[in-house]
Amino acid sequence: MKMDIRIETPEDYNQTEAMIRLAFKDELLSDQTEHELVRRIRNSGAFVPELSLVAWSEQDGVIGHTLLSKVAIVHEAEVLSLALAPVSVRPDHQNRGIGRRMINSALERAADLGFGSVIVLGHPEYYPRFGFVPASRWGIKAPFDVPDDAFMALELIPGALNGAAGVVRYPEAFS
């Protein structure tokens, strides 16, 4: 199957949201509203259009989506970062490396745009393969209770998180 990773366009939005609903339909740790989160982020100041990516198949259309959006790490100063959320792959296309390809592409694009770091709340068995480590390494905390190994960060620019200790402030779109 030929598949491309490309920037999501407004023409993709309905198909993307339908695919996200399908991808999270049977997830136990989901409230099944990830498609609404994506819509809220798109309509917020946290949205970076170049970092909303879809996996596109000529045969099936949108089969995957990932999004990086702006967050802040706040303590004495404010450090700009990105949040990786959500990552979705249509169930009949899962376990084929599509999520991995989308994440790698999003991280590469974020670095090319000059962003220094990315935060993710996710499976501690999955995200370290991309270089994510517990955010606590830099003294970075989630604004809610979460296991240390599930709240992770990645420096896209070496040293970007030095002195960034604080609490991640997600945009209101995440509420």
Tab-separated table of C-alpha atoms in Angstrom, residues 12 15 35 46 52 58-59 81 83-84 93-94 107 119 128 132 134 138-139 143 160 167 171-173:
chain	number	residue	atom	x	y	z
A	12	ASP	CA	-9.314	16.614	5.473
A	15	GLN	CA	-12.403	12.559	7.403
A	35	HIS	CA	-11.606	14.069	17.780
A	46	ALA	CA	-1.793	26.589	20.226
A	52	SER	CA	-0.916	18.567	12.049
A	58	GLU	CA	-4.972	6.940	-2.297
A	59	GLN	CA	-7.192	3.910	-1.720
A	81	SER	CA	7.362	23.506	24.086
A	83	ALA	CA	2.623	18.562	23.130
A	84	LEU	CA	2.321	15.390	21.074
A	93	HIS	CA	-4.077	-0.078	9.463
A	94	GLN	CA	-2.549	-0.371	12.933
A	107	LEU	CA	9.350	15.605	15.231
A	119	ILE	CA	6.141	16.729	25.826
A	128	PRO	CA	11.174	6.016	24.443
A	132	PHE	CA	11.458	10.474	24.986
A	134	PRO	CA	10.721	11.010	31.860
A	138	TRP	CA	14.520	18.270	33.862
A	139	GLY	CA	12.218	18.879	36.832
A	143	PRO	CA	-0.436	19.693	35.972
A	160	ALA	CA	16.534	23.229	25.121
A	167	VAL	CA	4.714	22.628	35.411
A	171	PRO	CA	-3.886	25.452	26.438
A	172	GLU	CA	-7.559	25.637	27.336
A	173	ALA	CA	-8.309	23.483	24.296
